[in-house]
Amino acid sequence: MQTQHWAAGFFTLGVMLAPMAIAQNEIHHGPDIPADGRGNLIRQLPPRGQSSTSVVTGNGISYHNGPVMENGVNIYYIWYGDWTQDSTANTILTNFANAIGGSPYFNINTTYGDTVANVPNTVHYIKSATDLGSLGTSLSDANIWTIVSNAISGGLGADPNGMYFVLTAPGVAETSGFLTQYCGWHTYNFYGNTPIKYSFVGNPAANLGACSIQSTGPNGDVEADAMASVIAHELEESATDPQLNAWYDSTGAENADKCAWTFGTTYKASNGSLANMNLGGHDYLIQQNWVNAGGGSCALSYAASTTPDFTLSVSPSSQTVIAGVSTGPYSVTATGSNGWTGPISYSVSGLPTGASYSVSSGSQITITTTSNLTPAGTYNFTITGTSGTLIHTTTATLVVTVPTFNISISPGSQSVKRPGSTSFTVTLSATTSYTGTVNLSCTGPTGITCTPTPTSITIPGSVSSSTVNVTVAAQAKKGGNTITVTGKDANTTKTATAQVRVN
C-alpha cells in the first residue's frame, strides 16, 4: 500500500453557529497555500466565497496543473455500521446520488477543467456495499481507507472514475475530528495502480447542531438530509480537485469550501422545513458551489453550455482474458448534448505489450492479446473519441492471466543411511487453460544422484506426477543435502527442492 495522500478542502465544520463577523478582512499574500486535506473553514468564519478580500485574481480560484475528473464521476456507497437506527437514509441518499448527475447544480463543476477537458455534468450511481462494523465504532482516518479497500476487493471493484463514500451510521465516531472539526472529508489513495477517490461522511445524530442548520429535514430525516449536503460538498471537490493538485484558492480552499454554509434562495418543503432544490422528486437543502466563471461566485446552478458536445462511457469497465485470447467487446457510448450528432472515431492507448485493438460497428472495441508476449497483470487503458475538434476520453481495465504449471515435491525431507536409496514424488498442477509438455530433470550434490520417472508429463493428460529415485553413494556428505527437481516447458522453468538427510 502506498502512502496516503490527503486532498484539499475537507468539509471542515465546527459547532453549529451562524456565521459570525470575525476574520472579515482576510488578506493573503505570497504564493498559494497548498491544500492541507482538512481545510480550515469552521462555522464561525464567513464563507471565503462571500468575502471580496479573499478573491485574489480572476475568478477567485486557481488551477495548479493537476487532473480533474474529466470522464465524469461514478458514485459508490459503503454503508458502515448499524443503519437500522436510521432506516430512511438509504432511500434519501441513494436518490440523491442517482439524481445529481445532469442537474443544473452539478453543472457548476463544468466550469472547471484541466489541460485535456472540463468536468462533464455526468454522475452515475453504480452500486453499494455494506460493512456492519468490521473495525468497530471508533474509526481513524486510516480505518476509512481500510474500509474502502475491503469493499473494493469484496465486490465494488477499483474504478479510476469512481468516488467511494464511506457513510457511517449513528453511533460511529471518526476520531480525527468528526462533529467537532468537520462533518466529512475527501482524499485519494492507490489500490494497486488505480488512484481511488474516496470520502468519509458521518451521520450527525450525536451532535446534529454541528452539521445541520435546521432541526427538521425536507425528507423528514434531518440526519440524512444533512448528510446529502456534505456528500454534495465532497463530490464537487473530488470532481474538480481529485488528487490535491488541481483547483483551490490561495488559502487552500477548494470550490465547495468557498461556499460552505451558504444556501442561496430557499423555499419551504411540504413539512415546513427549508429546501433549495428538487432532485429526483425529493427536496434537498444543499450548500452552494463556487462558479469558476464571470469573476467567480457562489450559486445553486450554472446555465448549460450551448456548444454541441459529447461525453463517453464504456461497458463493461473491466474484462479478464487469458494471454492469447481476445476480449468480448467493450461497448463505448457517446452521450451528446446541445444538438451534437457525431460521428466519432475511436483509438486506444495504454495497452500492454503484445496487445492490440480493433473497432467494429462504430463503437465496439475488442482487445486481442498474444500468447507468450502479453504479460500477466492489470492494465488501465484509455479510449479516446474524436469528433471534429472535440476530443474526449474514458478509461477501462484489462486483466491478463497467463496459463502456467506449478511444481511441488513430497515429502519435504527423507533420511537415508549411506550407501542407500529413497524416493520422492513430484506433482505438477496447472492453471486454467494451460496445455503443454513439462520436461523434468533432477540434480543433487556430490554422491547423490536423482532421476525422475517419467521424465516428461503432458498437461492435460492421465499422468500428473513423477517418482524421483534417489541413490546415495558411500562418499555422500553426512547431514542435510538438497536435491532440485526442474520442470521446463516451452516458455517457463520452475523448480522444487527437498532435503536428503544422510546418516
Short mmCIF file of C-alpha atoms in Angstrom, two decimals:
data_model
loop_
_atom_site.label_atom_id
_atom_site.label_comp_id
_atom_site.label_asym_id
_atom_site.label_seq_id
_atom_site.Cartn_x
_atom_site.Cartn_y
_atom_site.Cartn_z
CA MET A 1 0.00 0.00 0.00
CA GLN A 2 1.39 3.37 -0.92
CA THR A 3 1.49 6.47 1.21
CA GLN A 4 -1.89 8.08 1.74
CA HIS A 5 -2.45 11.47 0.13
CA TRP A 6 -4.89 13.95 1.66
CA ALA A 7 -6.84 16.08 -0.77
CA ALA A 8 -7.72 19.68 -0.27
CA GLY A 9 -10.77 21.30 1.20
CA PHE A 10 -12.32 18.84 3.61
CA PHE A 11 -15.78 19.98 4.70
CA THR A 12 -14.49 21.30 8.00
CA LEU A 13 -17.20 22.34 10.40
CA GLY A 14 -17.19 23.42 14.00
CA VAL A 15 -20.08 23.95 16.38
CA MET A 16 -23.43 24.96 14.97
CA LEU A 17 -23.33 28.75 14.94
CA ALA A 18 -24.43 31.34 12.42
CA PRO A 19 -21.51 32.89 10.54
CA MET A 20 -20.03 35.48 12.86
CA ALA A 21 -18.49 38.82 11.98
CA ILE A 22 -14.90 37.82 12.61
CA ALA A 23 -11.95 37.50 10.26
CA GLN A 24 -13.92 39.57 7.78
CA ASN A 25 -10.85 41.07 6.17
CA GLU A 26 -8.61 38.13 5.43
CA ILE A 27 -5.84 39.21 3.06
CA HIS A 28 -3.45 36.60 1.70
CA HIS A 29 -0.03 37.46 0.36
CA GLY A 30 2.57 35.42 -1.48
CA PRO A 31 2.10 32.12 -3.28
CA ASP A 32 -0.98 29.97 -2.91
CA ILE A 33 -1.15 27.89 0.26
CA PRO A 34 -1.25 24.20 -0.74
CA ALA A 35 -4.38 22.33 0.19
CA ASP A 36 -3.81 20.57 3.50
CA GLY A 37 -6.53 18.00 3.13
CA ARG A 38 -8.57 19.25 6.07
CA GLY A 39 -9.29 22.79 5.04
CA ASN A 40 -9.72 25.29 7.85
CA LEU A 41 -13.22 26.64 7.37
CA ILE A 42 -15.21 26.34 10.61
CA ARG A 43 -18.76 27.53 11.01
CA GLN A 44 -17.72 30.69 12.85
CA LEU A 45 -15.83 32.05 9.83
CA PRO A 46 -17.59 33.71 6.88
CA PRO A 47 -17.54 31.64 3.70
CA ARG A 48 -14.48 32.60 1.73
CA GLY A 49 -16.52 32.88 -1.42
CA GLN A 50 -18.54 35.69 0.13
CA SER A 51 -15.58 37.82 1.24
CA SER A 52 -14.32 40.01 -1.57
CA THR A 53 -10.89 40.32 0.05
CA SER A 54 -10.31 36.55 -0.22
CA VAL A 55 -10.69 36.60 -4.00
CA VAL A 56 -7.20 37.37 -5.21
CA THR A 57 -7.48 37.48 -9.00
CA GLY A 58 -9.68 36.30 -11.85
CA ASN A 59 -12.48 34.03 -10.64
CA GLY A 60 -11.10 33.67 -7.14
CA ILE A 61 -9.76 30.15 -7.58
CA SER A 62 -6.60 28.94 -9.33
CA TYR A 63 -5.52 25.93 -11.36
CA HIS A 64 -2.43 24.08 -10.12
CA ASN A 65 -1.84 21.77 -13.11
CA GLY A 66 -3.38 18.59 -11.71
CA PRO A 67 -6.15 16.47 -13.29
CA VAL A 68 -9.90 16.85 -12.87
CA MET A 69 -12.40 14.01 -13.23
CA GLU A 70 -12.87 14.67 -16.93
CA ASN A 71 -14.67 11.34 -17.53
CA GLY A 72 -17.44 12.10 -15.05
CA VAL A 73 -17.95 10.53 -11.63
CA ASN A 74 -19.22 7.09 -10.68
CA ILE A 75 -20.61 7.01 -7.12
CA TYR A 76 -20.18 4.02 -4.81
CA TYR A 77 -21.70 3.98 -1.32
CA ILE A 78 -20.29 1.93 1.55
CA TRP A 79 -22.85 1.74 4.37
CA TYR A 80 -20.85 1.23 7.56
CA GLY A 81 -22.32 0.29 10.95
CA ASP A 82 -25.85 -0.32 12.18
CA TRP A 83 -28.09 1.60 9.77
CA THR A 84 -31.30 0.17 11.27
CA GLN A 85 -31.03 3.23 13.55
CA ASP A 86 -31.68 5.47 10.51
CA SER A 87 -33.75 3.31 8.20
CA THR A 88 -34.81 6.05 5.75
CA ALA A 89 -31.29 7.30 4.99
CA ASN A 90 -30.64 4.71 2.28
CA THR A 91 -33.60 5.81 0.17
CA ILE A 92 -32.88 9.54 0.59
CA LEU A 93 -29.16 9.37 -0.14
CA THR A 94 -29.41 6.82 -2.94
CA ASN A 95 -32.00 9.01 -4.68
CA PHE A 96 -29.62 11.95 -4.30
CA ALA A 97 -26.76 10.00 -5.92
CA ASN A 98 -29.00 8.89 -8.78
CA ALA A 99 -30.38 12.38 -9.43
CA ILE A 100 -27.49 14.83 -9.05
CA GLY A 101 -25.87 13.99 -12.40
CA GLY A 102 -27.10 16.24 -15.20
CA SER A 103 -28.63 18.72 -12.76
CA PRO A 104 -28.20 22.50 -13.08
CA TYR A 105 -26.45 22.30 -9.68
CA PHE A 106 -23.75 19.83 -10.69
CA ASN A 107 -23.35 21.75 -13.95
CA ILE A 108 -21.38 24.33 -11.93
CA ASN A 109 -18.47 21.88 -11.98
CA THR A 110 -18.29 22.05 -15.78
CA THR A 111 -16.59 25.44 -15.31
CA TYR A 112 -13.50 23.54 -14.09
CA GLY A 113 -11.11 21.67 -16.35
CA ASP A 114 -7.54 20.53 -16.87
CA THR A 115 -5.29 20.55 -19.93
CA VAL A 116 -7.40 17.81 -21.56
CA ALA A 117 -11.05 18.56 -20.85
CA ASN A 118 -13.56 20.03 -18.43
CA VAL A 119 -15.54 18.14 -15.83
CA PRO A 120 -18.71 16.90 -17.58
CA ASN A 121 -22.13 17.12 -15.98
CA THR A 122 -22.09 13.35 -15.64
CA VAL A 123 -22.59 11.46 -12.37
CA HIS A 124 -23.70 7.83 -12.19
CA TYR A 125 -24.65 5.92 -9.04
CA ILE A 126 -23.16 2.46 -9.63
CA LYS A 127 -23.78 0.32 -6.54
CA SER A 128 -23.24 0.00 -2.80
CA ALA A 129 -21.66 -2.32 -0.24
CA THR A 130 -22.48 -2.97 3.40
CA ASP A 131 -19.99 -3.24 6.27
CA LEU A 132 -21.79 -3.94 9.53
CA GLY A 133 -18.90 -2.59 11.57
CA SER A 134 -15.78 -4.65 10.88
CA LEU A 135 -13.48 -2.09 12.55
CA GLY A 136 -15.71 -1.11 15.46
CA THR A 137 -17.39 2.21 16.23
CA SER A 138 -14.30 4.38 16.74
CA LEU A 139 -12.55 4.91 13.42
CA SER A 140 -9.31 6.62 12.46
CA ASP A 141 -8.58 8.21 9.10
CA ALA A 142 -6.54 5.12 8.19
CA ASN A 143 -9.53 2.91 9.06
CA ILE A 144 -11.62 4.69 6.43
CA TRP A 145 -9.16 3.65 3.70
CA THR A 146 -9.20 0.08 5.04
CA ILE A 147 -13.00 0.05 4.80
CA VAL A 148 -12.81 1.34 1.21
CA SER A 149 -10.12 -1.13 0.09
CA ASN A 150 -12.02 -4.02 1.71
CA ALA A 151 -15.17 -3.02 -0.16
CA ILE A 152 -13.25 -2.75 -3.44
CA SER A 153 -11.80 -6.23 -3.06
CA GLY A 154 -15.15 -7.52 -1.81
CA GLY A 155 -17.03 -6.67 -4.98
CA LEU A 156 -17.21 -2.93 -5.68
CA GLY A 157 -14.10 -3.11 -7.89
CA ALA A 158 -11.39 -0.49 -8.43
CA ASP A 159 -12.84 2.24 -10.64
CA PRO A 160 -10.48 5.09 -11.65
CA ASN A 161 -13.58 7.21 -12.31
CA GLY A 162 -15.17 6.22 -9.03
CA MET A 163 -15.92 8.22 -5.89
CA TYR A 164 -16.28 5.92 -2.89
CA PHE A 165 -18.31 7.32 0.04
CA VAL A 166 -17.97 5.69 3.47
CA LEU A 167 -21.29 6.59 5.13
CA THR A 168 -21.18 5.82 8.85
CA ALA A 169 -24.28 5.05 10.90
CA PRO A 170 -25.35 6.80 14.12
CA GLY A 171 -23.02 5.97 16.97
CA VAL A 172 -19.89 5.63 14.80
CA ALA A 173 -17.12 8.11 15.64
CA GLU A 174 -14.29 9.36 13.44
CA THR A 175 -11.57 10.24 15.92
CA SER A 176 -9.72 12.93 13.96
CA GLY A 177 -12.50 15.47 14.47
CA PHE A 178 -15.94 14.36 13.29
CA LEU A 179 -18.64 16.68 14.71
CA THR A 180 -16.05 19.00 16.26
CA GLN A 181 -13.91 19.98 13.27
CA TYR A 182 -15.73 18.56 10.24
CA CYS A 183 -18.78 16.66 9.01
CA GLY A 184 -16.94 14.95 6.17
CA TRP A 185 -13.77 14.90 4.11
CA HIS A 186 -12.37 13.55 0.87
CA THR A 187 -8.97 12.30 -0.25
CA TYR A 188 -7.37 9.71 -2.53
CA ASN A 189 -5.08 6.69 -2.34
CA PHE A 190 -3.86 3.92 -4.63
CA TYR A 191 -5.40 0.47 -4.88
CA GLY A 192 -2.72 -1.33 -6.87
CA ASN A 193 -2.04 1.10 -9.69
CA THR A 194 -5.51 2.65 -9.64
CA PRO A 195 -5.99 6.05 -7.99
CA ILE A 196 -9.07 5.80 -5.79
CA LYS A 197 -11.03 8.88 -4.74
CA TYR A 198 -12.94 8.40 -1.50
CA SER A 199 -14.74 10.30 1.22
CA PHE A 200 -15.91 9.98 4.81
CA VAL A 201 -19.39 11.33 5.58
CA GLY A 202 -20.77 10.61 9.05
CA ASN A 203 -24.29 10.52 10.43
CA PRO A 204 -24.51 13.57 12.74
CA ALA A 205 -27.10 12.17 15.17
CA ALA A 206 -24.72 12.56 18.14
CA ASN A 207 -24.39 16.34 17.59
CA LEU A 208 -26.91 17.43 14.99
CA GLY A 209 -26.20 21.10 15.51
CA ALA A 210 -22.65 20.65 14.20
CA CYS A 211 -23.79 19.62 10.73
CA SER A 212 -27.28 20.97 10.09
CA ILE A 213 -28.80 24.45 10.07
CA GLN A 214 -32.29 23.14 10.83
CA SER A 215 -33.88 20.59 13.14
CA THR A 216 -36.20 19.11 10.50
CA GLY A 217 -35.03 17.91 7.10
CA PRO A 218 -37.07 18.31 3.91
CA ASN A 219 -37.31 14.50 3.63
CA GLY A 220 -38.24 14.00 7.28
CA ASP A 221 -34.83 12.57 8.22
CA VAL A 222 -32.76 15.51 9.40
CA GLU A 223 -29.56 13.45 9.76
CA ALA A 224 -29.72 12.02 6.22
CA ASP A 225 -30.78 15.41 4.82
CA ALA A 226 -27.70 16.99 6.43
CA MET A 227 -25.51 14.21 5.03
CA ALA A 228 -26.79 14.93 1.50
CA SER A 229 -25.31 18.43 1.66
CA VAL A 230 -21.98 17.05 2.89
CA ILE A 231 -21.97 14.43 0.12
CA ALA A 232 -22.58 17.18 -2.44
CA HIS A 233 -19.68 19.17 -0.98
CA GLU A 234 -17.20 16.28 -1.14
CA LEU A 235 -18.46 15.17 -4.57
CA GLU A 236 -17.86 18.51 -6.26
CA GLU A 237 -14.45 18.92 -4.60
CA SER A 238 -13.40 15.46 -5.76
CA ALA A 239 -14.62 16.16 -9.29
CA THR A 240 -12.52 19.33 -9.56
CA ASP A 241 -9.56 18.52 -7.29
CA PRO A 242 -9.34 14.72 -7.06
CA GLN A 243 -5.62 14.49 -6.33
CA LEU A 244 -4.93 17.63 -4.30
CA ASN A 245 -3.23 19.49 -7.14
CA ALA A 246 -5.90 20.95 -9.41
CA TRP A 247 -8.34 23.67 -8.25
CA TYR A 248 -8.09 25.63 -4.99
CA ASP A 249 -7.57 29.23 -3.97
CA SER A 250 -4.68 31.00 -2.23
CA THR A 251 -5.90 29.81 1.18
CA GLY A 252 -6.13 26.16 0.15
CA ALA A 253 -9.94 26.28 -0.16
CA GLU A 254 -11.50 24.16 -2.90
CA ASN A 255 -14.63 25.17 -4.77
CA ALA A 256 -17.12 23.86 -2.19
CA ASP A 257 -15.14 25.31 0.73
CA LYS A 258 -15.62 28.77 -0.74
CA CYS A 259 -19.40 28.43 -0.40
CA ALA A 260 -19.75 26.25 2.70
CA TRP A 261 -22.85 27.02 4.81
CA THR A 262 -24.43 29.27 2.18
CA PHE A 263 -27.67 28.04 0.62
CA GLY A 264 -28.90 30.79 -1.69
CA THR A 265 -32.62 31.14 -2.32
CA THR A 266 -34.71 28.67 -0.31
CA TYR A 267 -38.35 27.59 -0.26
CA LYS A 268 -40.48 25.63 2.18
CA ALA A 269 -40.81 21.90 1.67
CA SER A 270 -44.14 20.16 2.34
CA ASN A 271 -43.18 19.57 6.00
CA GLY A 272 -42.27 23.20 6.55
CA SER A 273 -38.51 22.79 6.51
CA LEU A 274 -36.22 24.74 4.18
CA ALA A 275 -35.10 23.36 0.80
CA ASN A 276 -33.40 24.89 -2.23
CA MET A 277 -33.57 22.23 -4.95
CA ASN A 278 -35.59 19.21 -6.04
CA LEU A 279 -33.67 16.22 -7.35
CA GLY A 280 -35.35 13.01 -8.43
CA GLY A 281 -38.65 14.09 -6.85
CA HIS A 282 -37.09 14.80 -3.43
CA ASP A 283 -36.45 18.20 -1.88
CA TYR A 284 -32.97 18.92 -0.50
CA LEU A 285 -31.18 21.77 1.23
CA ILE A 286 -27.74 21.73 -0.39
CA GLN A 287 -24.92 24.21 0.07
CA GLN A 288 -23.95 26.40 -2.88
CA ASN A 289 -20.87 25.81 -5.03
CA TRP A 290 -18.30 28.21 -6.49
CA VAL A 291 -18.78 29.08 -10.18
CA ASN A 292 -15.41 29.40 -11.92
CA ALA A 293 -16.66 31.99 -14.41
CA GLY A 294 -17.72 35.62 -14.57
CA GLY A 295 -15.36 36.66 -11.78
CA GLY A 296 -16.48 33.82 -9.53
CA SER A 297 -19.49 33.50 -7.23
CA CYS A 298 -21.47 31.07 -5.10
CA ALA A 299 -24.53 29.66 -6.84
CA LEU A 300 -27.01 26.80 -6.93
CA SER A 301 -26.90 26.38 -10.70
CA TYR A 302 -24.99 27.24 -13.82
CA ALA A 303 -26.50 27.65 -17.27
CA ALA A 304 -25.56 24.79 -19.53
CA SER A 305 -23.28 25.49 -22.45
CA THR A 306 -24.93 25.87 -25.82
CA THR A 307 -21.94 24.35 -27.62
CA PRO A 308 -22.64 20.88 -29.08
CA ASP A 309 -20.57 18.33 -27.17
CA PHE A 310 -20.49 14.73 -26.00
CA THR A 311 -19.25 12.55 -23.15
CA LEU A 312 -18.06 8.95 -23.26
CA SER A 313 -18.75 5.91 -21.10
CA VAL A 314 -17.77 2.27 -21.55
CA SER A 315 -19.31 -1.07 -20.55
CA PRO A 316 -18.09 -3.35 -19.18
CA SER A 317 -15.48 -1.31 -17.38
CA SER A 318 -13.21 -4.35 -16.88
CA GLN A 319 -12.62 -7.72 -18.56
CA THR A 320 -10.33 -10.66 -17.77
CA VAL A 321 -8.69 -12.74 -20.52
CA ILE A 322 -6.07 -15.42 -20.85
CA ALA A 323 -2.98 -14.34 -22.79
CA GLY A 324 -3.52 -15.30 -26.43
CA VAL A 325 -7.29 -14.74 -26.27
CA SER A 326 -9.43 -11.77 -27.31
CA THR A 327 -11.87 -9.98 -25.06
CA GLY A 328 -15.52 -9.57 -25.71
CA PRO A 329 -16.40 -6.10 -26.98
CA TYR A 330 -16.07 -3.03 -24.80
CA SER A 331 -19.14 -1.02 -25.81
CA VAL A 332 -18.47 2.71 -25.92
CA THR A 333 -21.46 5.03 -25.57
CA ALA A 334 -21.34 8.67 -26.62
CA THR A 335 -23.91 10.90 -24.95
CA GLY A 336 -24.48 14.10 -26.88
CA SER A 337 -25.65 17.49 -25.68
CA ASN A 338 -26.77 20.72 -27.32
CA GLY A 339 -27.53 19.07 -30.65
CA TRP A 340 -24.29 17.17 -31.11
CA THR A 341 -24.68 14.34 -33.64
CA GLY A 342 -21.20 12.92 -34.35
CA PRO A 343 -19.63 10.91 -35.91
CA ILE A 344 -16.79 9.72 -33.63
CA SER A 345 -13.57 7.88 -34.42
CA TYR A 346 -12.04 5.83 -31.61
CA SER A 347 -8.48 4.97 -30.64
CA VAL A 348 -6.97 3.10 -27.70
CA SER A 349 -3.74 3.75 -25.79
CA GLY A 350 -2.06 2.21 -22.77
CA LEU A 351 -2.36 -1.47 -23.74
CA PRO A 352 0.27 -3.95 -22.55
CA THR A 353 2.97 -5.50 -24.75
CA GLY A 354 1.57 -7.87 -27.34
CA ALA A 355 -1.97 -6.48 -27.14
CA SER A 356 -3.79 -4.74 -29.97
CA TYR A 357 -7.29 -3.38 -30.54
CA SER A 358 -9.89 -3.30 -33.24
CA VAL A 359 -13.06 -1.22 -33.63
CA SER A 360 -16.21 -2.72 -35.10
CA SER A 361 -19.77 -1.47 -35.57
CA GLY A 362 -18.52 2.03 -34.94
CA SER A 363 -18.07 1.80 -31.17
CA GLN A 364 -17.31 -1.83 -30.24
CA ILE A 365 -13.68 -2.22 -29.14
CA THR A 366 -12.06 -5.64 -28.89
CA ILE A 367 -8.65 -6.19 -27.30
CA THR A 368 -6.55 -9.09 -28.62
CA THR A 369 -3.67 -10.42 -26.54
CA THR A 370 -0.74 -12.56 -27.66
CA SER A 371 0.36 -15.81 -26.07
CA ASN A 372 3.99 -15.69 -24.84
CA LEU A 373 4.10 -11.89 -25.34
CA THR A 374 1.39 -10.30 -23.23
CA PRO A 375 2.44 -10.48 -19.57
CA ALA A 376 0.03 -11.16 -16.74
CA GLY A 377 -1.23 -8.06 -14.96
CA THR A 378 -3.97 -5.46 -14.57
CA TYR A 379 -3.88 -2.65 -17.12
CA ASN A 380 -5.91 0.55 -17.21
CA PHE A 381 -6.16 1.80 -20.78
CA THR A 382 -7.62 4.91 -22.36
CA ILE A 383 -10.27 5.08 -25.07
CA THR A 384 -10.20 8.36 -26.99
CA GLY A 385 -13.13 9.57 -29.05
CA THR A 386 -12.58 12.29 -31.64
CA SER A 387 -15.36 14.18 -33.37
CA GLY A 388 -14.11 17.14 -35.36
CA THR A 389 -12.30 19.38 -32.87
CA LEU A 390 -13.92 17.67 -29.86
CA ILE A 391 -11.78 15.07 -28.08
CA HIS A 392 -12.93 13.14 -25.00
CA THR A 393 -11.68 10.05 -23.22
CA THR A 394 -12.85 7.30 -20.93
CA THR A 395 -10.92 4.50 -19.25
CA ALA A 396 -11.36 0.75 -18.92
CA THR A 397 -9.42 -2.13 -17.42
CA LEU A 398 -7.89 -5.27 -18.95
CA VAL A 399 -6.83 -8.11 -16.65
CA VAL A 400 -4.49 -10.62 -18.31
CA THR A 401 -3.77 -14.05 -16.89
CA VAL A 402 -1.07 -16.36 -18.27
CA PRO A 403 -1.66 -20.14 -18.12
CA THR A 404 1.21 -21.93 -16.41
CA PHE A 405 2.10 -25.02 -14.44
CA ASN A 406 3.16 -25.42 -10.82
CA ILE A 407 5.58 -27.99 -9.40
CA SER A 408 5.81 -29.46 -5.91
CA ILE A 409 7.72 -32.31 -4.23
CA SER A 410 6.84 -34.54 -1.29
CA PRO A 411 7.80 -35.36 1.29
CA GLY A 412 9.98 -32.37 2.02
CA SER A 413 12.68 -34.48 3.63
CA GLN A 414 13.85 -38.13 3.66
CA SER A 415 16.56 -39.82 5.76
CA VAL A 416 18.94 -42.35 4.14
CA LYS A 417 21.79 -44.44 5.55
CA ARG A 418 24.72 -44.40 3.11
CA PRO A 419 25.03 -46.20 0.84
CA GLY A 420 21.31 -46.44 0.18
CA SER A 421 18.33 -45.12 -1.74
CA THR A 422 14.98 -43.44 -1.31
CA SER A 423 12.35 -41.74 -3.43
CA PHE A 424 10.19 -38.61 -3.66
CA THR A 425 7.05 -37.76 -5.59
CA VAL A 426 6.95 -34.71 -7.87
CA THR A 427 3.47 -33.39 -8.69
CA LEU A 428 2.53 -30.98 -11.49
CA SER A 429 -0.62 -28.86 -11.43
CA ALA A 430 -1.82 -26.34 -13.99
CA THR A 431 -3.79 -23.11 -14.04
CA THR A 432 -6.93 -22.79 -16.16
CA SER A 433 -6.42 -23.41 -19.90
CA TYR A 434 -2.81 -24.48 -19.57
CA THR A 435 -1.59 -27.02 -22.12
CA GLY A 436 1.94 -28.19 -22.67
CA THR A 437 4.64 -30.78 -22.05
CA VAL A 438 6.81 -30.30 -18.99
CA ASN A 439 10.27 -31.95 -19.08
CA LEU A 440 11.68 -32.99 -15.71
CA SER A 441 15.27 -33.24 -14.54
CA CYS A 442 16.94 -33.58 -11.13
CA THR A 443 20.30 -32.56 -9.69
CA GLY A 444 21.95 -33.25 -6.36
CA PRO A 445 25.31 -32.72 -4.61
CA THR A 446 28.33 -35.00 -4.96
CA GLY A 447 27.49 -38.59 -4.12
CA ILE A 448 23.75 -38.18 -4.63
CA THR A 449 22.02 -38.89 -7.92
CA CYS A 450 18.34 -38.47 -8.64
CA THR A 451 16.24 -39.48 -11.64
CA PRO A 452 12.57 -38.63 -12.38
CA THR A 453 10.34 -41.30 -13.89
CA PRO A 454 8.74 -40.38 -16.21
CA THR A 455 10.97 -37.55 -17.41
CA SER A 456 8.14 -35.62 -19.10
CA ILE A 457 4.48 -35.03 -18.36
CA THR A 458 1.89 -33.67 -20.81
CA ILE A 459 -0.90 -31.49 -19.45
CA PRO A 460 -3.74 -32.21 -19.73
CA GLY A 461 -3.10 -35.91 -19.56
CA SER A 462 -3.57 -39.01 -17.46
CA VAL A 463 -0.29 -38.58 -15.51
CA SER A 464 0.36 -35.64 -13.18
CA SER A 465 3.21 -36.98 -11.04
CA SER A 466 6.68 -38.44 -11.38
CA THR A 467 8.70 -40.60 -8.99
CA VAL A 468 12.19 -39.29 -8.25
CA ASN A 469 14.50 -42.15 -7.36
CA VAL A 470 17.47 -41.05 -5.25
CA THR A 471 20.72 -43.03 -4.85
CA VAL A 472 23.12 -42.12 -2.03
CA ALA A 473 26.73 -43.30 -2.50
CA ALA A 474 29.17 -44.05 0.27
CA GLN A 475 31.05 -40.78 -0.32
CA ALA A 476 27.94 -38.59 0.10
CA LYS A 477 28.26 -35.91 2.76
CA LYS A 478 26.51 -36.61 6.03
CA GLY A 479 23.71 -34.29 7.11
CA GLY A 480 21.34 -32.30 5.01
CA ASN A 481 21.69 -32.38 1.23
CA THR A 482 19.39 -30.57 -1.21
CA ILE A 483 18.10 -32.09 -4.41
CA THR A 484 16.46 -29.85 -7.02
CA VAL A 485 13.82 -31.01 -9.47
CA THR A 486 13.39 -28.74 -12.50
CA GLY A 487 10.27 -28.59 -14.67
CA LYS A 488 10.58 -26.83 -18.00
CA ASP A 489 8.12 -26.28 -20.83
CA ALA A 490 8.47 -24.16 -23.97
CA ASN A 491 8.25 -20.89 -22.02
CA THR A 492 8.69 -21.43 -18.31
CA THR A 493 11.16 -23.04 -15.92
CA LYS A 494 10.14 -23.86 -12.33
CA THR A 495 11.87 -25.80 -9.57
CA ALA A 496 11.06 -27.65 -6.37
CA THR A 497 13.54 -28.79 -3.69
CA ALA A 498 13.71 -31.45 -0.99
CA GLN A 499 16.20 -32.49 1.67
CA VAL A 500 18.07 -35.83 1.71
CA ARG A 501 19.41 -36.34 5.22
CA VAL A 502 22.39 -38.71 5.04
CA ASN A 503 23.21 -40.77 8.14
#
